[in-house]
mmCIF file of C-alpha atoms and ligand atoms in Angstrom:
data_model
loop_
_atom_site.group_PDB
_atom_site.id
_atom_site.type_symbol
_atom_site.label_atom_id
_atom_site.label_comp_id
_atom_site.label_asym_id
_atom_site.label_seq_id
_atom_site.Cartn_x
_atom_site.Cartn_y
_atom_site.Cartn_z
ATOM 1 C CA MET A 1 4.985 16.274 -24.431
ATOM 2 C CA ALA A 2 3.389 12.974 -23.338
ATOM 3 C CA ILE A 3 3.631 12.427 -19.577
ATOM 4 C CA PRO A 4 2.815 8.917 -18.389
ATOM 5 C CA LEU A 5 1.290 8.226 -14.982
ATOM 6 C CA LEU A 6 4.389 6.169 -14.167
ATOM 7 C CA ASP A 7 7.621 5.742 -16.131
ATOM 8 C CA LEU A 8 9.434 2.603 -15.016
ATOM 9 C CA VAL A 9 11.699 2.805 -18.074
ATOM 10 C CA ALA A 10 13.182 6.033 -16.677
ATOM 11 C CA GLN A 11 13.974 4.280 -13.386
ATOM 12 C CA HIS A 12 15.440 1.315 -15.246
ATOM 13 C CA GLY A 13 17.731 3.666 -17.173
ATOM 14 C CA ALA A 14 19.212 4.863 -13.874
ATOM 15 C CA VAL A 15 19.566 1.588 -11.935
ATOM 16 C CA GLY A 16 19.245 -1.081 -14.633
ATOM 17 C CA ASP A 17 22.938 -2.049 -14.749
ATOM 18 C CA ASP A 18 23.085 -2.754 -10.998
ATOM 19 C CA VAL A 19 19.870 -4.727 -11.145
ATOM 20 C CA GLN A 20 21.008 -6.758 -14.159
ATOM 21 C CA ARG A 21 24.242 -7.651 -12.324
ATOM 22 C CA ALA A 22 22.302 -8.780 -9.236
ATOM 23 C CA VAL A 23 19.986 -10.900 -11.374
ATOM 24 C CA ALA A 24 22.913 -12.386 -13.323
ATOM 25 C CA ALA A 25 24.524 -13.524 -10.051
ATOM 26 C CA VAL A 26 21.404 -15.549 -9.190
ATOM 27 C CA VAL A 27 21.159 -16.935 -12.723
ATOM 28 C CA ASP A 28 24.824 -17.953 -12.774
ATOM 29 C CA ARG A 29 24.345 -19.726 -9.454
ATOM 30 C CA GLN A 30 21.047 -21.293 -10.611
ATOM 31 C CA GLY A 31 19.761 -20.846 -7.069
ATOM 32 C CA PHE A 32 16.210 -19.614 -7.472
ATOM 33 C CA ILE A 33 14.410 -20.736 -4.314
ATOM 34 C CA MET A 34 15.116 -19.186 -0.886
ATOM 35 C CA GLY A 35 18.582 -18.009 -1.917
ATOM 36 C CA PRO A 36 20.660 -15.771 0.395
ATOM 37 C CA GLU A 37 19.238 -12.604 -1.212
ATOM 38 C CA VAL A 38 15.864 -13.364 0.405
ATOM 39 C CA ALA A 39 17.219 -13.364 3.968
ATOM 40 C CA THR A 40 19.352 -10.267 3.270
ATOM 41 C CA LEU A 41 16.353 -8.360 1.917
ATOM 42 C CA GLU A 42 14.226 -9.490 4.873
ATOM 43 C CA ARG A 43 16.852 -8.142 7.272
ATOM 44 C CA ARG A 44 17.299 -4.804 5.449
ATOM 45 C CA VAL A 45 13.589 -4.097 5.027
ATOM 46 C CA ALA A 46 12.901 -5.039 8.672
ATOM 47 C CA GLU A 47 15.728 -2.664 9.703
ATOM 48 C CA LEU A 48 14.453 0.260 7.668
ATOM 49 C CA SER A 49 10.962 -0.335 9.061
ATOM 50 C CA GLY A 50 12.070 -0.709 12.669
ATOM 51 C CA ALA A 51 10.541 -4.201 12.922
ATOM 52 C CA ARG A 52 12.206 -7.305 14.441
ATOM 53 C CA HIS A 53 11.309 -9.663 11.606
ATOM 54 C CA GLY A 54 10.789 -9.496 7.851
ATOM 55 C CA ILE A 55 9.225 -12.532 6.205
ATOM 56 C CA GLY A 56 9.336 -12.476 2.422
ATOM 57 C CA CYS A 57 6.384 -13.932 0.527
ATOM 58 C CA ALA A 58 4.961 -14.083 -2.974
ATOM 59 C CA SER A 59 2.909 -10.849 -2.988
ATOM 60 C CA GLY A 60 1.345 -8.130 -0.880
ATOM 61 C CA THR A 61 -1.902 -10.060 -1.145
ATOM 62 C CA ASP A 62 -0.287 -13.153 0.369
ATOM 63 C CA ALA A 63 1.333 -11.015 3.068
ATOM 64 C CA LEU A 64 -2.203 -10.039 4.119
ATOM 65 C CA LEU A 65 -3.566 -13.572 3.744
ATOM 66 C CA LEU A 66 -0.739 -15.131 5.780
ATOM 67 C CA SER A 67 -1.159 -12.476 8.492
ATOM 68 C CA LEU A 68 -4.892 -13.099 8.628
ATOM 69 C CA ARG A 69 -4.411 -16.879 8.698
ATOM 70 C CA CYS A 70 -2.678 -16.347 12.051
ATOM 71 C CA LEU A 71 -5.973 -15.058 13.508
ATOM 72 C CA ASP A 72 -7.523 -18.559 13.049
ATOM 73 C CA LEU A 73 -10.794 -16.953 11.973
ATOM 74 C CA GLN A 74 -14.005 -18.963 12.387
ATOM 75 C CA PRO A 75 -17.142 -18.520 10.243
ATOM 76 C CA GLY A 76 -18.857 -15.287 11.244
ATOM 77 C CA ASP A 77 -15.703 -13.685 12.659
ATOM 78 C CA GLU A 78 -15.445 -10.061 11.584
ATOM 79 C CA VAL A 79 -12.471 -7.964 10.509
ATOM 80 C CA ILE A 80 -12.951 -4.200 10.209
ATOM 81 C CA THR A 81 -11.368 -2.480 7.218
ATOM 82 C CA PRO A 82 -11.857 0.503 4.894
ATOM 83 C CA ALA A 83 -13.803 0.070 1.663
ATOM 84 C CA PHE A 84 -11.616 2.698 -0.012
ATOM 85 C CA THR A 85 -8.581 0.559 -0.798
ATOM 86 C CA PHE A 86 -7.281 -1.947 -3.323
ATOM 87 C CA PHE A 87 -9.349 -5.138 -3.536
ATOM 88 C CA ALA A 88 -6.702 -7.368 -1.921
ATOM 89 C CA THR A 89 -7.289 -5.883 1.534
ATOM 90 C CA ALA A 90 -10.809 -7.281 1.788
ATOM 91 C CA GLY A 91 -10.251 -10.248 -0.545
ATOM 92 C CA ALA A 92 -7.646 -11.558 1.919
ATOM 93 C CA ILE A 93 -10.084 -11.232 4.851
ATOM 94 C CA HIS A 94 -12.618 -13.305 2.912
ATOM 95 C CA ASN A 95 -10.034 -15.880 1.839
ATOM 96 C CA ALA A 96 -8.809 -16.267 5.429
ATOM 97 C CA GLY A 97 -12.354 -17.245 6.434
ATOM 98 C CA GLY A 98 -13.494 -13.921 7.897
ATOM 99 C CA THR A 99 -16.209 -11.408 7.072
ATOM 100 C CA PRO A 100 -15.017 -7.935 6.080
ATOM 101 C CA VAL A 101 -16.830 -5.131 7.900
ATOM 102 C CA PHE A 102 -16.401 -1.930 5.932
ATOM 103 C CA VAL A 103 -16.205 1.442 7.649
ATOM 104 C CA ASP A 104 -15.783 5.003 6.455
ATOM 105 C CA ILE A 105 -12.633 7.062 6.056
ATOM 106 C CA ASP A 106 -11.131 10.318 7.230
ATOM 107 C CA PRO A 107 -11.913 12.572 4.233
ATOM 108 C CA ASP A 108 -8.538 14.342 4.507
ATOM 109 C CA THR A 109 -6.179 11.351 4.568
ATOM 110 C CA PHE A 110 -8.439 8.764 2.859
ATOM 111 C CA CYS A 111 -7.416 6.351 5.676
ATOM 112 C CA LEU A 112 -9.579 4.595 8.291
ATOM 113 C CA ASP A 113 -11.527 6.853 10.636
ATOM 114 C CA PRO A 114 -10.813 5.475 14.152
ATOM 115 C CA GLU A 115 -14.225 6.631 15.425
ATOM 116 C CA ALA A 116 -15.963 4.713 12.644
ATOM 117 C CA VAL A 117 -13.907 1.661 13.601
ATOM 118 C CA ALA A 118 -14.903 2.050 17.267
ATOM 119 C CA SER A 119 -18.597 2.122 16.294
ATOM 120 C CA ALA A 120 -18.244 -1.056 14.225
ATOM 121 C CA VAL A 121 -16.715 -3.265 16.959
ATOM 122 C CA THR A 122 -19.027 -6.167 17.942
ATOM 123 C CA SER A 123 -18.616 -9.372 19.935
ATOM 124 C CA ARG A 124 -17.586 -11.080 16.654
ATOM 125 C CA THR A 125 -14.793 -8.613 15.806
ATOM 126 C CA ARG A 126 -11.374 -10.286 15.732
ATOM 127 C CA GLY A 127 -9.215 -7.723 14.024
ATOM 128 C CA ILE A 128 -8.702 -4.494 12.116
ATOM 129 C CA VAL A 129 -6.839 -4.092 8.832
ATOM 130 C CA ALA A 130 -5.728 -0.463 8.599
ATOM 131 C CA VAL A 131 -4.524 0.665 5.163
ATOM 132 C CA HIS A 132 -1.819 3.334 4.829
ATOM 133 C CA LEU A 133 -3.357 4.545 1.600
ATOM 134 C CA PHE A 134 -1.460 6.406 -1.132
ATOM 135 C CA GLY A 135 1.678 6.555 1.068
ATOM 136 C CA GLN A 136 0.647 8.079 4.369
ATOM 137 C CA MET A 137 -0.058 6.293 7.604
ATOM 138 C CA ALA A 138 -3.469 5.894 9.173
ATOM 139 C CA ALA A 139 -4.067 7.321 12.662
ATOM 140 C CA MET A 140 -2.247 4.468 14.387
ATOM 141 C CA GLY A 141 -2.387 5.914 17.933
ATOM 142 C CA PRO A 142 -6.172 5.690 18.348
ATOM 143 C CA LEU A 143 -6.336 2.452 16.333
ATOM 144 C CA MET A 144 -3.723 0.794 18.581
ATOM 145 C CA GLU A 145 -5.553 1.982 21.675
ATOM 146 C CA LEU A 146 -8.830 0.581 20.329
ATOM 147 C CA ALA A 147 -7.257 -2.742 19.339
ATOM 148 C CA GLY A 148 -5.648 -3.040 22.776
ATOM 149 C CA ARG A 149 -8.900 -2.240 24.579
ATOM 150 C CA HIS A 150 -10.894 -4.893 22.671
ATOM 151 C CA ASP A 151 -8.057 -7.432 22.350
ATOM 152 C CA LEU A 152 -8.091 -7.251 18.534
ATOM 153 C CA ALA A 153 -5.332 -7.958 16.058
ATOM 154 C CA LEU A 154 -4.263 -4.837 14.143
ATOM 155 C CA ILE A 155 -2.767 -5.501 10.722
ATOM 156 C CA GLU A 156 -1.177 -2.611 8.840
ATOM 157 C CA ASP A 157 -1.616 -2.891 5.079
ATOM 158 C CA ALA A 158 1.503 -0.910 4.154
ATOM 159 C CA ALA A 159 1.568 -2.075 0.507
ATOM 160 C CA GLN A 160 1.653 1.580 -0.594
ATOM 161 C CA ALA A 161 3.673 2.944 2.314
ATOM 162 C CA ILE A 162 7.108 1.339 2.607
ATOM 163 C CA GLY A 163 9.260 3.667 4.733
ATOM 164 C CA ALA A 164 6.429 6.136 5.468
ATOM 165 C CA ARG A 165 6.681 7.510 9.007
ATOM 166 C CA ARG A 166 4.443 8.966 11.676
ATOM 167 C CA ARG A 167 5.446 10.998 14.702
ATOM 168 C CA MET A 168 4.017 9.356 17.799
ATOM 169 C CA GLU A 169 4.797 10.453 21.345
ATOM 170 C CA GLY A 170 7.861 12.359 20.173
ATOM 171 C CA SER A 171 9.495 9.712 17.972
ATOM 172 C CA TRP A 172 9.205 8.548 14.387
ATOM 173 C CA ARG A 173 7.486 5.185 13.888
ATOM 174 C CA VAL A 174 7.646 3.489 10.491
ATOM 175 C CA ALA A 175 4.741 1.933 8.578
ATOM 176 C CA GLY A 176 4.322 -1.762 9.248
ATOM 177 C CA SER A 177 6.218 -1.881 12.547
ATOM 178 C CA LEU A 178 3.400 -0.934 14.915
ATOM 179 C CA GLY A 179 0.674 -3.494 14.354
ATOM 180 C CA THR A 180 0.411 -7.226 15.040
ATOM 181 C CA THR A 181 1.909 -7.479 11.546
ATOM 182 C CA GLY A 182 2.579 -5.047 8.720
ATOM 183 C CA THR A 183 2.356 -6.073 5.076
ATOM 184 C CA LEU A 184 4.323 -4.776 2.095
ATOM 185 C CA SER A 185 3.955 -5.218 -1.658
ATOM 186 C CA PHE A 186 6.786 -5.169 -4.183
ATOM 187 C CA PHE A 187 4.447 -5.087 -7.201
ATOM 188 C CA PRO A 188 6.422 -3.371 -10.006
ATOM 189 C CA THR A 189 4.535 -0.062 -9.706
ATOM 190 C CA LYS A 190 5.123 0.291 -5.965
ATOM 191 C CA ASN A 191 7.732 2.740 -4.575
ATOM 192 C CA LEU A 192 10.063 -0.264 -4.226
ATOM 193 C CA GLY A 193 9.018 -2.507 -7.109
ATOM 194 C CA GLY A 194 10.348 -5.847 -8.321
ATOM 195 C CA TRP A 195 10.353 -7.378 -11.782
ATOM 196 C CA GLY A 196 7.191 -9.261 -10.940
ATOM 197 C CA ASP A 197 5.173 -10.051 -7.837
ATOM 198 C CA GLY A 198 6.630 -10.014 -4.341
ATOM 199 C CA GLY A 199 5.698 -9.102 -0.777
ATOM 200 C CA MET A 200 6.836 -9.112 2.837
ATOM 201 C CA ILE A 201 5.336 -9.371 6.294
ATOM 202 C CA LEU A 202 6.812 -7.366 9.169
ATOM 203 C CA ALA A 203 6.370 -8.631 12.716
ATOM 204 C CA ASN A 204 7.846 -8.051 16.164
ATOM 205 C CA ASP A 205 6.635 -11.157 17.989
ATOM 206 C CA ASP A 206 9.114 -14.051 17.639
ATOM 207 C CA ALA A 207 6.534 -16.854 17.838
ATOM 208 C CA LEU A 208 4.262 -15.147 15.312
ATOM 209 C CA ALA A 209 7.205 -14.633 12.925
ATOM 210 C CA GLU A 210 8.064 -18.320 13.264
ATOM 211 C CA ARG A 211 4.498 -19.304 12.390
ATOM 212 C CA LEU A 212 4.475 -16.971 9.382
ATOM 213 C CA ARG A 213 7.756 -18.485 8.123
ATOM 214 C CA ARG A 214 6.125 -21.910 8.342
ATOM 215 C CA LEU A 215 2.849 -20.846 6.750
ATOM 216 C CA ARG A 216 4.606 -19.465 3.643
ATOM 217 C CA LEU A 217 6.272 -22.899 3.161
ATOM 218 C CA HIS A 218 3.227 -25.187 3.223
ATOM 219 C CA GLY A 219 3.007 -24.929 7.019
ATOM 220 C CA GLY A 220 6.093 -27.037 7.635
ATOM 221 C CA ALA A 221 9.002 -26.142 9.932
ATOM 222 C CA SER A 222 11.058 -28.950 8.430
ATOM 223 C CA GLU A 223 10.876 -30.691 5.070
ATOM 224 C CA TYR A 224 7.967 -33.144 4.630
ATOM 225 C CA ARG A 225 6.522 -32.464 8.081
ATOM 226 C CA HIS A 226 3.555 -30.094 8.285
ATOM 227 C CA GLU A 227 2.300 -28.636 11.575
ATOM 228 C CA GLU A 228 -0.581 -26.965 9.720
ATOM 229 C CA VAL A 229 -1.693 -26.385 6.147
ATOM 230 C CA GLY A 230 0.034 -23.374 4.679
ATOM 231 C CA LEU A 231 0.658 -21.850 1.249
ATOM 232 C CA ASN A 232 3.420 -21.984 -1.308
ATOM 233 C CA SER A 233 4.232 -18.299 -0.955
ATOM 234 C CA ARG A 234 7.972 -17.767 -1.065
ATOM 235 C CA LEU A 235 9.575 -14.537 -2.231
ATOM 236 C CA ASP A 236 11.454 -15.426 -5.414
ATOM 237 C CA THR A 237 15.246 -15.127 -5.091
ATOM 238 C CA LEU A 238 15.383 -13.243 -8.406
ATOM 239 C CA GLN A 239 12.891 -10.705 -7.068
ATOM 240 C CA ALA A 240 14.876 -10.356 -3.843
ATOM 241 C CA ALA A 241 18.018 -9.649 -5.908
ATOM 242 C CA VAL A 242 16.200 -6.963 -7.938
ATOM 243 C CA LEU A 243 14.801 -5.361 -4.790
ATOM 244 C CA LEU A 244 18.148 -5.398 -2.968
ATOM 245 C CA ALA A 245 19.766 -3.574 -5.885
ATOM 246 C CA LYS A 246 17.030 -0.915 -5.834
ATOM 247 C CA LEU A 247 16.711 -0.550 -2.063
ATOM 248 C CA PRO A 248 19.625 1.925 -1.576
ATOM 249 C CA HIS A 249 17.720 4.400 -3.793
ATOM 250 C CA LEU A 250 14.384 4.186 -1.993
ATOM 251 C CA ALA A 251 14.901 7.068 0.455
ATOM 252 C CA ASP A 252 15.977 9.431 -2.375
ATOM 253 C CA TRP A 253 13.059 8.334 -4.539
ATOM 254 C CA SER A 254 10.597 9.006 -1.696
ATOM 255 C CA ALA A 255 12.175 12.454 -1.081
ATOM 256 C CA LEU A 256 11.767 13.303 -4.780
ATOM 257 C CA ARG A 257 8.126 12.220 -4.671
ATOM 258 C CA ARG A 258 7.604 14.524 -1.641
ATOM 259 C CA SER A 259 9.279 17.399 -3.433
ATOM 260 C CA HIS A 260 7.104 16.902 -6.554
ATOM 261 C CA ALA A 261 4.036 16.765 -4.305
ATOM 262 C CA ASN A 262 4.988 20.114 -2.742
ATOM 263 C CA HIS A 263 5.419 21.599 -6.207
ATOM 264 C CA TYR A 264 1.944 20.399 -7.280
ATOM 265 C CA THR A 265 0.281 21.429 -4.021
ATOM 266 C CA GLU A 266 1.712 24.972 -4.105
ATOM 267 C CA ALA A 267 0.457 25.436 -7.650
ATOM 268 C CA LEU A 268 -2.896 23.676 -7.318
ATOM 269 C CA ALA A 269 -3.896 25.204 -3.971
ATOM 270 C CA THR A 270 -5.089 28.265 -5.884
ATOM 271 C CA CYS A 271 -6.701 26.378 -8.759
ATOM 272 C CA PRO A 272 -10.491 26.537 -8.579
ATOM 273 C CA GLY A 273 -12.144 23.107 -8.708
ATOM 274 C CA VAL A 274 -9.149 21.239 -7.282
ATOM 275 C CA ARG A 275 -8.445 20.102 -3.717
ATOM 276 C CA PRO A 276 -4.837 18.923 -3.330
ATOM 277 C CA PRO A 277 -4.191 15.953 -1.027
ATOM 278 C CA VAL A 278 -3.822 16.627 2.693
ATOM 279 C CA ALA A 279 -0.887 15.153 4.604
ATOM 280 C CA ASP A 280 -1.654 14.630 8.285
ATOM 281 C CA GLN A 281 0.709 16.904 10.272
ATOM 282 C CA ALA A 282 2.075 13.865 12.132
ATOM 283 C CA ASN A 283 2.937 12.026 8.912
ATOM 284 C CA GLU A 284 5.913 11.923 6.603
ATOM 285 C CA HIS A 285 4.139 10.954 3.372
ATOM 286 C CA ILE A 286 5.902 8.931 0.665
ATOM 287 C CA PHE A 287 3.378 9.861 -2.055
ATOM 288 C CA HIS A 288 2.927 6.484 -3.673
ATOM 289 C CA GLN A 289 0.086 8.370 -5.333
ATOM 290 C CA TYR A 290 -0.611 12.097 -5.568
ATOM 291 C CA THR A 291 -4.400 12.114 -5.444
ATOM 292 C CA ILE A 292 -6.479 15.259 -5.850
ATOM 293 C CA ARG A 293 -10.211 15.750 -5.449
ATOM 294 C CA ALA A 294 -11.584 17.399 -8.568
ATOM 295 C CA GLU A 295 -14.883 19.006 -9.541
ATOM 296 C CA ARG A 296 -16.230 17.549 -12.810
ATOM 297 C CA ARG A 297 -13.621 14.820 -12.301
ATOM 298 C CA ASP A 298 -14.594 12.671 -15.283
ATOM 299 C CA GLU A 299 -14.431 15.646 -17.669
ATOM 300 C CA LEU A 300 -11.027 16.626 -16.246
ATOM 301 C CA GLN A 301 -9.881 13.063 -16.820
ATOM 302 C CA GLY A 302 -10.881 13.308 -20.496
ATOM 303 C CA HIS A 303 -9.086 16.656 -20.827
ATOM 304 C CA LEU A 304 -5.887 15.216 -19.322
ATOM 305 C CA ALA A 305 -6.068 12.188 -21.627
ATOM 306 C CA ARG A 306 -6.516 14.412 -24.709
ATOM 307 C CA ASN A 307 -3.386 16.290 -23.614
ATOM 308 C CA ASP A 308 -1.361 13.101 -23.085
ATOM 309 C CA VAL A 309 -1.184 13.504 -19.320
ATOM 310 C CA GLY A 310 -1.372 10.123 -17.579
ATOM 311 C CA ASN A 311 -3.839 9.804 -14.719
ATOM 312 C CA LYS A 312 -5.942 7.172 -12.999
ATOM 313 C CA ILE A 313 -8.853 6.821 -10.606
ATOM 314 C CA TYR A 314 -7.851 4.897 -7.495
ATOM 315 C CA TYR A 315 -10.506 3.595 -6.757
ATOM 316 C CA PRO A 316 -13.604 3.941 -8.954
ATOM 317 C CA LEU A 317 -15.794 1.392 -7.118
ATOM 318 C CA ALA A 318 -15.314 1.052 -3.361
ATOM 319 C CA LEU A 319 -15.212 -2.463 -1.969
ATOM 320 C CA HIS A 320 -18.566 -2.350 -0.112
ATOM 321 C CA LEU A 321 -20.251 -1.905 -3.535
ATOM 322 C CA GLN A 322 -18.358 -4.703 -5.335
ATOM 323 C CA PRO A 323 -20.609 -7.437 -6.779
ATOM 324 C CA CYS A 324 -18.719 -10.168 -4.888
ATOM 325 C CA PHE A 325 -19.642 -8.567 -1.547
ATOM 326 C CA ALA A 326 -23.307 -7.881 -2.427
ATOM 327 C CA ASP A 327 -24.491 -10.426 0.162
ATOM 328 C CA LEU A 328 -22.970 -8.297 2.927
ATOM 329 C CA GLY A 329 -25.875 -5.875 2.377
ATOM 330 C CA TYR A 330 -24.124 -2.551 1.787
ATOM 331 C CA ARG A 331 -25.722 -0.058 -0.584
ATOM 332 C CA ARG A 332 -24.867 3.307 -2.056
ATOM 333 C CA GLY A 333 -25.260 5.632 0.907
ATOM 334 C CA SER A 334 -23.790 3.139 3.412
ATOM 335 C CA LEU A 335 -20.384 4.884 3.478
ATOM 336 C CA PRO A 336 -20.908 8.495 2.295
ATOM 337 C CA LEU A 337 -17.330 9.722 2.724
ATOM 338 C CA THR A 338 -15.937 6.719 0.863
ATOM 339 C CA GLU A 339 -18.449 7.210 -1.944
ATOM 340 C CA ALA A 340 -17.669 10.939 -2.219
ATOM 341 C CA ALA A 341 -13.979 10.035 -2.521
ATOM 342 C CA MET A 342 -14.546 7.458 -5.253
ATOM 343 C CA ASP A 343 -16.531 10.042 -7.232
ATOM 344 C CA GLU A 344 -13.968 12.835 -6.849
ATOM 345 C CA VAL A 345 -10.438 11.424 -6.760
ATOM 346 C CA LEU A 346 -7.873 11.508 -9.527
ATOM 347 C CA SER A 347 -4.208 10.484 -9.251
ATOM 348 C CA LEU A 348 -1.553 12.425 -11.178
ATOM 349 C CA PRO A 349 1.995 11.482 -12.273
ATOM 350 C CA ILE A 350 4.319 11.582 -9.214
ATOM 351 C CA TYR A 351 7.217 9.244 -10.066
ATOM 352 C CA PRO A 352 10.690 10.376 -8.915
ATOM 353 C CA GLU A 353 12.158 11.003 -12.382
ATOM 354 C CA LEU A 354 9.547 13.646 -13.347
ATOM 355 C CA THR A 355 11.164 16.924 -14.409
ATOM 356 C CA ASP A 356 10.038 20.412 -13.408
ATOM 357 C CA SER A 357 8.871 21.077 -16.949
ATOM 358 C CA GLN A 358 6.737 17.916 -16.868
ATOM 359 C CA LEU A 359 5.249 18.932 -13.508
ATOM 360 C CA ASN A 360 4.515 22.418 -14.833
ATOM 361 C CA ARG A 361 2.901 20.958 -17.930
ATOM 362 C CA VAL A 362 0.536 18.808 -15.795
ATOM 363 C CA ILE A 363 -0.334 21.878 -13.712
ATOM 364 C CA SER A 364 -0.995 24.080 -16.762
ATOM 365 C CA VAL A 365 -3.225 21.442 -18.409
ATOM 366 C CA ILE A 366 -5.298 21.274 -15.203
ATOM 367 C CA ARG A 367 -5.445 25.072 -14.875
ATOM 368 C CA GLU A 368 -6.523 25.370 -18.512
ATOM 369 C CA PHE A 369 -9.448 22.989 -17.821
ATOM 370 C CA TYR A 370 -10.791 25.076 -14.933
ATOM 371 C CA GLY A 371 -10.240 28.331 -16.857
HETATM 372 C C1 PLP B 1 -3.418 -1.238 -0.425
HETATM 373 C C2 PLP B 1 -2.945 -2.493 -1.098
HETATM 374 N N1 PLP B 1 -3.072 -3.669 -0.457
HETATM 375 C C3 PLP B 1 -2.641 -4.817 -0.998
HETATM 376 C C4 PLP B 1 -2.055 -4.854 -2.239
HETATM 377 C C5 PLP B 1 -1.687 -6.170 -2.828
HETATM 378 O O1 PLP B 1 -0.362 -6.269 -3.205
HETATM 379 P P1 PLP B 1 0.085 -7.240 -4.390
HETATM 380 O O2 PLP B 1 -0.348 -6.624 -5.666
HETATM 381 O O3 PLP B 1 1.574 -7.299 -4.240
HETATM 382 O O4 PLP B 1 -0.552 -8.571 -4.158
HETATM 383 C C6 PLP B 1 -1.886 -3.660 -2.945
HETATM 384 C C7 PLP B 1 -1.190 -3.599 -4.247
HETATM 385 O O5 PLP B 1 -1.572 -3.723 -5.294
HETATM 386 C C8 PLP B 1 -2.365 -2.451 -2.363
HETATM 387 O O6 PLP B 1 -2.248 -1.283 -3.020
#
């Protein structure tokens, strides 16, 4: 039985008719740019996230870039971020004119370590980009306190964490609604994925939301008048239609991912050589990825591949060691916890449509490897 890392065809089988109808409505209308579906999706996603504003844009990368553009970074301005994340997080800091400052992670959650952030603050620090990696939220309480104390922007990269929640002071707070802005990705493999690229920025401040709406449309509040230079970064109406048709299923899909994760964790907790992922007690995880730490990881990866079990290393080369950031002066040894993670992690199939027999097959192939 071949088990892919992700099976979007299975999802399409379940919701494809609804999505096709939503797409056909846009096609019949021939209204592809800033159609009503965009505003409806913005409202619904903002609602589910507990944010005042949702601002659709062309990708999760642009959601970060547009957010960072609002910091008006000057050469030499620093933005603190983890190195254990997808490239876009730091690429956007660079492209907005800032210098990424990489700090180490909490080895349990793989998210930013607030104490490491505190040690990295300098007089040039302008902001923090916290990443809610693999579907659970970073320790937002201490990060918000730190940002407040030093008057820093705090951007939540929630590309992998739509709808993830964290209990703070007795109530649930949703990913993307707590920072200066929160950024989402609708890349097809995400928990809520489009039929192409798409993204959204969440914000609570009215003036900031207004500026972001301008920046995604070439910086102009009205046609042919430009207050500042922005981007062409609209969310496609077709993508908004696809996402609106899928959105009612998101909560069930995330619950299924959590249930699969429990199944894996119960079975793998007793497997020598494997450390299952740790969910922070305060978090409700959405398991965008189910990422174990594994002894002899590369050999296990080969064994899984030979047994047709999909898997992937997120991320094999942390951002502080990427060739494009060599001039920042980091070396192997600069971020030991990040480097241990990149040498040990392996993500397993966790998509909602997985069956118990598929889960058990993945578990038995792993158990067989460790004898
Ligand atoms: C943590 C993180 N940040 C940013 C992005 C960028 O999103 P997109 O691919 O939609 O540009 C991604 C997704 O790939 C991501 O996983």
